[in-house]
Short mmCIF file of C-alpha atoms in Angstrom, two decimals:
data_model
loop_
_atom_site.label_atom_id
_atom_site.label_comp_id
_atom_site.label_asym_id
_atom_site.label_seq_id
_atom_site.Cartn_x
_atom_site.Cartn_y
_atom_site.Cartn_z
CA UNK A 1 -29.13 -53.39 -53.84
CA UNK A 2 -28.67 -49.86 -53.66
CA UNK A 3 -31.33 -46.79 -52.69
CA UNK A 4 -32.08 -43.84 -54.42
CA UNK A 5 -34.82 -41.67 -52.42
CA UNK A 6 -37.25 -39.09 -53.92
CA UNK A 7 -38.91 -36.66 -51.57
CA UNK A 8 -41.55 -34.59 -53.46
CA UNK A 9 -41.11 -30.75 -52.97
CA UNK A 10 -44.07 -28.54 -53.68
CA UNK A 11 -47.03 -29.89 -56.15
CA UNK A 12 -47.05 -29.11 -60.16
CA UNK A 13 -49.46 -26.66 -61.09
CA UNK A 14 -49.76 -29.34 -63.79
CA UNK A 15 -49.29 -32.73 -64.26
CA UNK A 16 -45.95 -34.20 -64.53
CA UNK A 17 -44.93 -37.37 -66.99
CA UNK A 18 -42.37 -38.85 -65.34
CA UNK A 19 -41.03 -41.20 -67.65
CA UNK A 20 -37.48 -41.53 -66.22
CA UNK A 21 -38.45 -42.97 -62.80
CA UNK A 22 -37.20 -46.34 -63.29
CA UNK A 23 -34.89 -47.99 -62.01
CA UNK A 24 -33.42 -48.97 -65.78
CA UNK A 25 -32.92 -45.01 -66.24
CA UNK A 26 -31.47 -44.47 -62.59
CA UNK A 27 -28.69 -47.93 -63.11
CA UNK A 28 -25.60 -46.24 -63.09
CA UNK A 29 -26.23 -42.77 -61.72
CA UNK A 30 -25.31 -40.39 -58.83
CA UNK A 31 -27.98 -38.19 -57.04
CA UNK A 32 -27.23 -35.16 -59.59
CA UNK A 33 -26.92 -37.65 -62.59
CA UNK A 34 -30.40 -38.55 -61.91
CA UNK A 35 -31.74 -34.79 -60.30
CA UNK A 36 -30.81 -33.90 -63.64
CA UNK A 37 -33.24 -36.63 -65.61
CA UNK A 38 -35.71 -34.95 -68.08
CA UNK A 39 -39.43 -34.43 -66.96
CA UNK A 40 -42.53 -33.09 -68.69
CA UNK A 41 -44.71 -30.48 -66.66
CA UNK A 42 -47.43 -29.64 -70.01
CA UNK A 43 -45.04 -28.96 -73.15
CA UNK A 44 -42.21 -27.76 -71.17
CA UNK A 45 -39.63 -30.13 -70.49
CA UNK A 46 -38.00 -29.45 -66.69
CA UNK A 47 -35.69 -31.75 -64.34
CA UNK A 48 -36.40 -34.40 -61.90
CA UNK A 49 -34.39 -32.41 -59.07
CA UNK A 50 -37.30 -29.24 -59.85
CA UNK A 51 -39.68 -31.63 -58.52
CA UNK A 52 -38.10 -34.04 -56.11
CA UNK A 53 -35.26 -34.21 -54.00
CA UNK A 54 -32.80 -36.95 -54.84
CA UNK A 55 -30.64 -38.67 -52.31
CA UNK A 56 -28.79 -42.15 -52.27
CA UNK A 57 -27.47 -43.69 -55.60
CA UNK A 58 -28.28 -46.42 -57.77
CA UNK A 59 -27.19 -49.69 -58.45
CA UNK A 60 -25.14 -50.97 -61.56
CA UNK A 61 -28.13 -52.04 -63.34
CA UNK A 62 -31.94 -51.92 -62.66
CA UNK A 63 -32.55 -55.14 -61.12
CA UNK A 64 -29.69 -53.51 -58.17
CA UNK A 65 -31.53 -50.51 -57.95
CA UNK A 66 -34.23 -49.46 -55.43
CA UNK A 67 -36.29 -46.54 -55.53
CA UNK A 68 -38.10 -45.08 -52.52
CA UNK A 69 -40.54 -42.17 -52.95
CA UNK A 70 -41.47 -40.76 -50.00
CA UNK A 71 -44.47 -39.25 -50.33
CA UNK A 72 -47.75 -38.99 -52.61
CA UNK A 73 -47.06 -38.26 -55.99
CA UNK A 74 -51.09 -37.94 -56.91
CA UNK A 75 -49.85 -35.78 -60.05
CA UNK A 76 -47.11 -38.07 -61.54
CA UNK A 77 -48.17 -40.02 -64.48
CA UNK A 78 -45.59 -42.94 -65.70
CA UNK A 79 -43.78 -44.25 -62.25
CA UNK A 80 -42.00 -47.27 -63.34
CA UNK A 81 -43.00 -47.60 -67.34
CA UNK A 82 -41.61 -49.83 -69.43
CA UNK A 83 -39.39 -50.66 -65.87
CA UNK A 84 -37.17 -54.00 -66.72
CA UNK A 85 -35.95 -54.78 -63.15
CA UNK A 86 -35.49 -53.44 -59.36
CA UNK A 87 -37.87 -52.31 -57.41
CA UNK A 88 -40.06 -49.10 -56.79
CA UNK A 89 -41.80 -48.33 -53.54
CA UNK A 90 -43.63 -45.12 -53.52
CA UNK A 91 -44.97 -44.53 -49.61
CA UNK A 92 -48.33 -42.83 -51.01
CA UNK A 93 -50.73 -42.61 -54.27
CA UNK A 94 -49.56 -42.05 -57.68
CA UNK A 95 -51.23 -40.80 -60.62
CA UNK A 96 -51.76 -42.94 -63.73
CA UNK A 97 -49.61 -45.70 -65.97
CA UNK A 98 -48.01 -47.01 -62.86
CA UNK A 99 -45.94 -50.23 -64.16
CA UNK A 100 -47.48 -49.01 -67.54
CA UNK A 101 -45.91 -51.73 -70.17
CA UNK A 102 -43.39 -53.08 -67.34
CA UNK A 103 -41.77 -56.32 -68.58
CA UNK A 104 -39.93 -57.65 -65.05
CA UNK A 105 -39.15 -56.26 -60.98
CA UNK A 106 -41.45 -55.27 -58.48
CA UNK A 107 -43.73 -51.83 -57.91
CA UNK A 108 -45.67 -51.35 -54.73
CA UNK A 109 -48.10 -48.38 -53.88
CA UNK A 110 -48.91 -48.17 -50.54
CA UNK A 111 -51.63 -45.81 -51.57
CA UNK A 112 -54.07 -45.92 -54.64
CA UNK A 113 -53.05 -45.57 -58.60
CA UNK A 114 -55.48 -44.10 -60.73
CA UNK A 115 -56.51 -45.32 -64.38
CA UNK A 116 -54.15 -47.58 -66.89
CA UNK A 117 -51.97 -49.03 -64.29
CA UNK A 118 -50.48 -52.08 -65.66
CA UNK A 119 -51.53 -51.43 -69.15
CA UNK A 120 -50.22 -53.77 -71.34
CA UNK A 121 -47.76 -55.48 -68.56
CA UNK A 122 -45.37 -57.80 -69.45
CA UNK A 123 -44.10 -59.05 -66.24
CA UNK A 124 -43.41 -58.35 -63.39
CA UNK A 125 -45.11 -57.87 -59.96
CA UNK A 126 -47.32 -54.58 -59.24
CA UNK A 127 -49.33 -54.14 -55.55
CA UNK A 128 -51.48 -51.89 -54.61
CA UNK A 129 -52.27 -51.23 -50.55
CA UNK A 130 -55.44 -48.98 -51.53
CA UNK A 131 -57.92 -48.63 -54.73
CA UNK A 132 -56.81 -48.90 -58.83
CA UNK A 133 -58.73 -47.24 -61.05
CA UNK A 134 -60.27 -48.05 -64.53
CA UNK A 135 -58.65 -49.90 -67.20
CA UNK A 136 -56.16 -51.66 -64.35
CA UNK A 137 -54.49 -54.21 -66.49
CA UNK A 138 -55.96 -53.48 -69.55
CA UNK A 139 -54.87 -52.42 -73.36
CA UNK A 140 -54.33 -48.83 -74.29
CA UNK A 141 -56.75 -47.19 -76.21
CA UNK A 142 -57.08 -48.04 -79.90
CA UNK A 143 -54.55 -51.20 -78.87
CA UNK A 144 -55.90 -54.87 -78.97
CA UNK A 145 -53.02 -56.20 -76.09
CA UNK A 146 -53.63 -55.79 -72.42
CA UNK A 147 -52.07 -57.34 -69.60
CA UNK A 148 -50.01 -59.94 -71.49
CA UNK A 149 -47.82 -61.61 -68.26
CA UNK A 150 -47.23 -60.95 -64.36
CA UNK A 151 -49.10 -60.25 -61.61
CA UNK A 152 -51.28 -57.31 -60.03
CA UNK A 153 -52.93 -57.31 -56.66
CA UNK A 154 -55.03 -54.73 -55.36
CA UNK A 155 -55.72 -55.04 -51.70
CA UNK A 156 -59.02 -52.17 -51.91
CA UNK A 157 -61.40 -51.58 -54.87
CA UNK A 158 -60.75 -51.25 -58.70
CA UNK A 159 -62.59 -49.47 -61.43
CA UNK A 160 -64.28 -50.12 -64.98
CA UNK A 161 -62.95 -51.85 -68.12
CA UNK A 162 -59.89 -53.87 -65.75
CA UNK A 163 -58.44 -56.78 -68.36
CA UNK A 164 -59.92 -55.54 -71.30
CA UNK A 165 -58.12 -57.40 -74.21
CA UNK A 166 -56.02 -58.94 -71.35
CA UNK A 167 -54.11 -61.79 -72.83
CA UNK A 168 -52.21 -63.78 -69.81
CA UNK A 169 -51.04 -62.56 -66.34
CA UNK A 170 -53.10 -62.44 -63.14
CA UNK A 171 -55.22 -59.59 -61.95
CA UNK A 172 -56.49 -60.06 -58.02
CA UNK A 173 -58.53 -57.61 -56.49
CA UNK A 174 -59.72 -58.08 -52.97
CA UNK A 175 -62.23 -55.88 -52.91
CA UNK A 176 -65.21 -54.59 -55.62
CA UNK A 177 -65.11 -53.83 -59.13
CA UNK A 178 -67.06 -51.38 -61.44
CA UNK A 179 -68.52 -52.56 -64.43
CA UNK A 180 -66.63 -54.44 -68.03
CA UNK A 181 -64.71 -56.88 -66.56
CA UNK A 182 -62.54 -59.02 -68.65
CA UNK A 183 -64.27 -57.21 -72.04
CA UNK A 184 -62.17 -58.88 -75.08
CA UNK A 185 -60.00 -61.32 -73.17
CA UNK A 186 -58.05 -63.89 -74.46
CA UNK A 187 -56.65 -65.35 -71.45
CA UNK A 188 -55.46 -65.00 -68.32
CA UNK A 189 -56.77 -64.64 -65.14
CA UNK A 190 -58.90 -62.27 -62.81
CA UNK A 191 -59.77 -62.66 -59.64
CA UNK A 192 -62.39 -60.92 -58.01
CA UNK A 193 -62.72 -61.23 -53.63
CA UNK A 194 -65.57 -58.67 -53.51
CA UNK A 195 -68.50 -58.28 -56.07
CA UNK A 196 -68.68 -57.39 -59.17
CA UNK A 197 -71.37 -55.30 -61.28
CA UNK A 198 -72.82 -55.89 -64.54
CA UNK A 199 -71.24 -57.00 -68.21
CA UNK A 200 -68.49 -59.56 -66.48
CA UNK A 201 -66.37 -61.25 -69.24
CA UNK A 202 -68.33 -59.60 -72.34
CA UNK A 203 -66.69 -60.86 -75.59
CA UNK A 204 -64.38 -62.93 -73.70
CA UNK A 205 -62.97 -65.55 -76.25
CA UNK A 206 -60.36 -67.37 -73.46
CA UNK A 207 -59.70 -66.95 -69.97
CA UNK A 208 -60.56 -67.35 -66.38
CA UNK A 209 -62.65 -64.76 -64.27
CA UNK A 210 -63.02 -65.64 -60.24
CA UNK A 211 -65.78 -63.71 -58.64
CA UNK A 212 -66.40 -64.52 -54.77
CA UNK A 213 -69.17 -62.29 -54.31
CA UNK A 214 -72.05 -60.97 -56.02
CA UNK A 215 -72.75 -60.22 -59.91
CA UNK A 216 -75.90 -57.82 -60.69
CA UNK A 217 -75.80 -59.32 -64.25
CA UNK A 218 -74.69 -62.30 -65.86
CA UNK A 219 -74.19 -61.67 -69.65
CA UNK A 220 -76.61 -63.51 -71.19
CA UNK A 221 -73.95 -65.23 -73.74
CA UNK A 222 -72.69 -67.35 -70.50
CA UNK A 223 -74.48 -70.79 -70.02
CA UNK A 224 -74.21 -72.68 -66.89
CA UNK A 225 -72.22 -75.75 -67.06
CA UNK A 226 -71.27 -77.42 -63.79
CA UNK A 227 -70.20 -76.75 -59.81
CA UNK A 228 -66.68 -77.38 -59.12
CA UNK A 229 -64.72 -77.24 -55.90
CA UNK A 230 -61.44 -75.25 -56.39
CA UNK A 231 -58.43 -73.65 -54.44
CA UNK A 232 -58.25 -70.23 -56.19
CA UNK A 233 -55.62 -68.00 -54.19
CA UNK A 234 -55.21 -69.77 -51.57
CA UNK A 235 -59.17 -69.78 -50.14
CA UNK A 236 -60.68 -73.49 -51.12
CA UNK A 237 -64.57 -73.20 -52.01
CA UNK A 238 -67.42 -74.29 -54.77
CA UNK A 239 -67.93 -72.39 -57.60
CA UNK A 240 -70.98 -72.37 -60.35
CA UNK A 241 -69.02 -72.17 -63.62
CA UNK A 242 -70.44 -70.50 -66.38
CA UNK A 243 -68.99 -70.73 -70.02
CA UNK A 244 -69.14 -67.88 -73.00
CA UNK A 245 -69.02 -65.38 -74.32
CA UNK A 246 -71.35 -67.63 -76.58
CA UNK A 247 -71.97 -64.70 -79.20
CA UNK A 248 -67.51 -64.92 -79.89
CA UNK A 249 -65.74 -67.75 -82.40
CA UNK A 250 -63.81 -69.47 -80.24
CA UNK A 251 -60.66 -71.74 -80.91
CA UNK A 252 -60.43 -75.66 -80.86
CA UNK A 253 -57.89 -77.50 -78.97
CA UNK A 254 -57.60 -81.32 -79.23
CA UNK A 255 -61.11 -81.36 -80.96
CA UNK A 256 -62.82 -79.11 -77.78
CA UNK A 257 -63.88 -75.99 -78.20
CA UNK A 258 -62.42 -73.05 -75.77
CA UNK A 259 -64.49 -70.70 -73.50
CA UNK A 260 -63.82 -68.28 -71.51
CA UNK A 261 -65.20 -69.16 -67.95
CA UNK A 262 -66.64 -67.29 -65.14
CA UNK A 263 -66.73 -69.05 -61.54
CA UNK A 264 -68.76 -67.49 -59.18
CA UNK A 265 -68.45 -68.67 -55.47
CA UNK A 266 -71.52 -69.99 -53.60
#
């Protein structure tokens, strides 16, 4: 695999959508190839190489290509969108839409991402050393599909509204969430290792929600069903299992009826 290395320069005055920093637009291309990959500051439409500078090359094709940044990019939207392979490694925090729509390869943030990382993934593995923001995993506004495959972890604390419409894949997050978890899933799976707030799975119609702490409020369209004993990430416990959201149609299969569930560890 070969290593193409972004050091930021100075900061934008403005944000920057960075679109091209994926290792599916780098495949192919020398340092200068990709210094010279297009770059939105506002409306005006500058170079990568005016922000960063570019050493190293890439691979053939994405999934041989590495890219390093080395440095926070806290006003980059976009790092690794739509990404179909390789890997990205950015040594600080990014901005928002990291792994935005991503269908395959690897992204890890050794910092935090802010709002709509993950939105409407397709594959692929993102991590997260620090916090995620809102709408982690979820759909883009005015969309109906979130998360749809692959895997997020988030090592600190995520915001609001992660999952929303989320329809496979597997959010973890190790520490707390805000609240409108899950809101309008149809499957998948979110794990939660710290507490979580109020409105957990709200219209949930399928799909698993893991909470090993605290919840202020159960939705009242969740009934209490059973305890269960279950290995969920690799920590074995007992957890009440509540099913809903009772106020949603929900689909048959093989004559049953399908809930979403919430387990809550004792």
């Amino acid at each position: 695999m070969e290593t193409v290395t972004l050091t930021p320069k100075e900061q934008p005055e403005l944000f920057i959508d960075a679109e091209n920093i994926t290792p599916n637009a780098f495949a192919g291309k020398n340092a200068a190839e990709i210094a010279g990959l297009s770059v939105f500051e506002g409306n005006q439409t500058q170079t990568l190489g005016q922000y960063f500078e570019v050493a190293g090359k890439a691979g053939a094709t994405a999934e041989e290509t590495k890219i390093v940044i080395k440095g926070d990019v806290t006003k980059v939207k976009y790092i690794g969108m739509r990404m179909n392979g390789g890997e990205i490694v950015v040594e600080g925090s990014a901005d928002m839409y990291v792994g935005a729509w991503m269908e395959s390869g690897s992204i890890h943030v050794k910092g935090n991402v802010d709002a709509f990382s993950g939105t409407g993934m397709k594959g692929g593995e993102i991590e997260v050393d620090g916090n995620a923001g809102n709408y982690l995993g979820a759909a883009y506004r005015g969309d109906w599909r979130g998360m749809q495959a692959g895997t997020i972890r988030v090592h600190g604390n995520a915001g609001s509204d992660i999952g929303t419409f989320m329809n496979g894949g597997t959010i973890i997050v190790e520490g707390d969430v805000d609240v409108h978890v899950g809101t309008h899933a149809e499957g998948g799976t979110i794990i939660v290792k710290g507490n979580g707030k109020s409105k957990i799975g709200g219209q949930m119609v399928k799909g698993e929600i893991y909470v090993f702490g605290t919840i202020d409020v159960m939705m009242p369209g969740y009934v209490y069903r059973e305890d269960v004993d279950l290995e969920v990430d690799g920590a074995s416990a007992r957890f009440a299992l509540f099913e809903g959201d009772m106020g949603e149609r929900h689909p048959k299969r093989k004559g049953q009826v399908t809930y979403g569930k919430i387990y809550q560890k004792y």
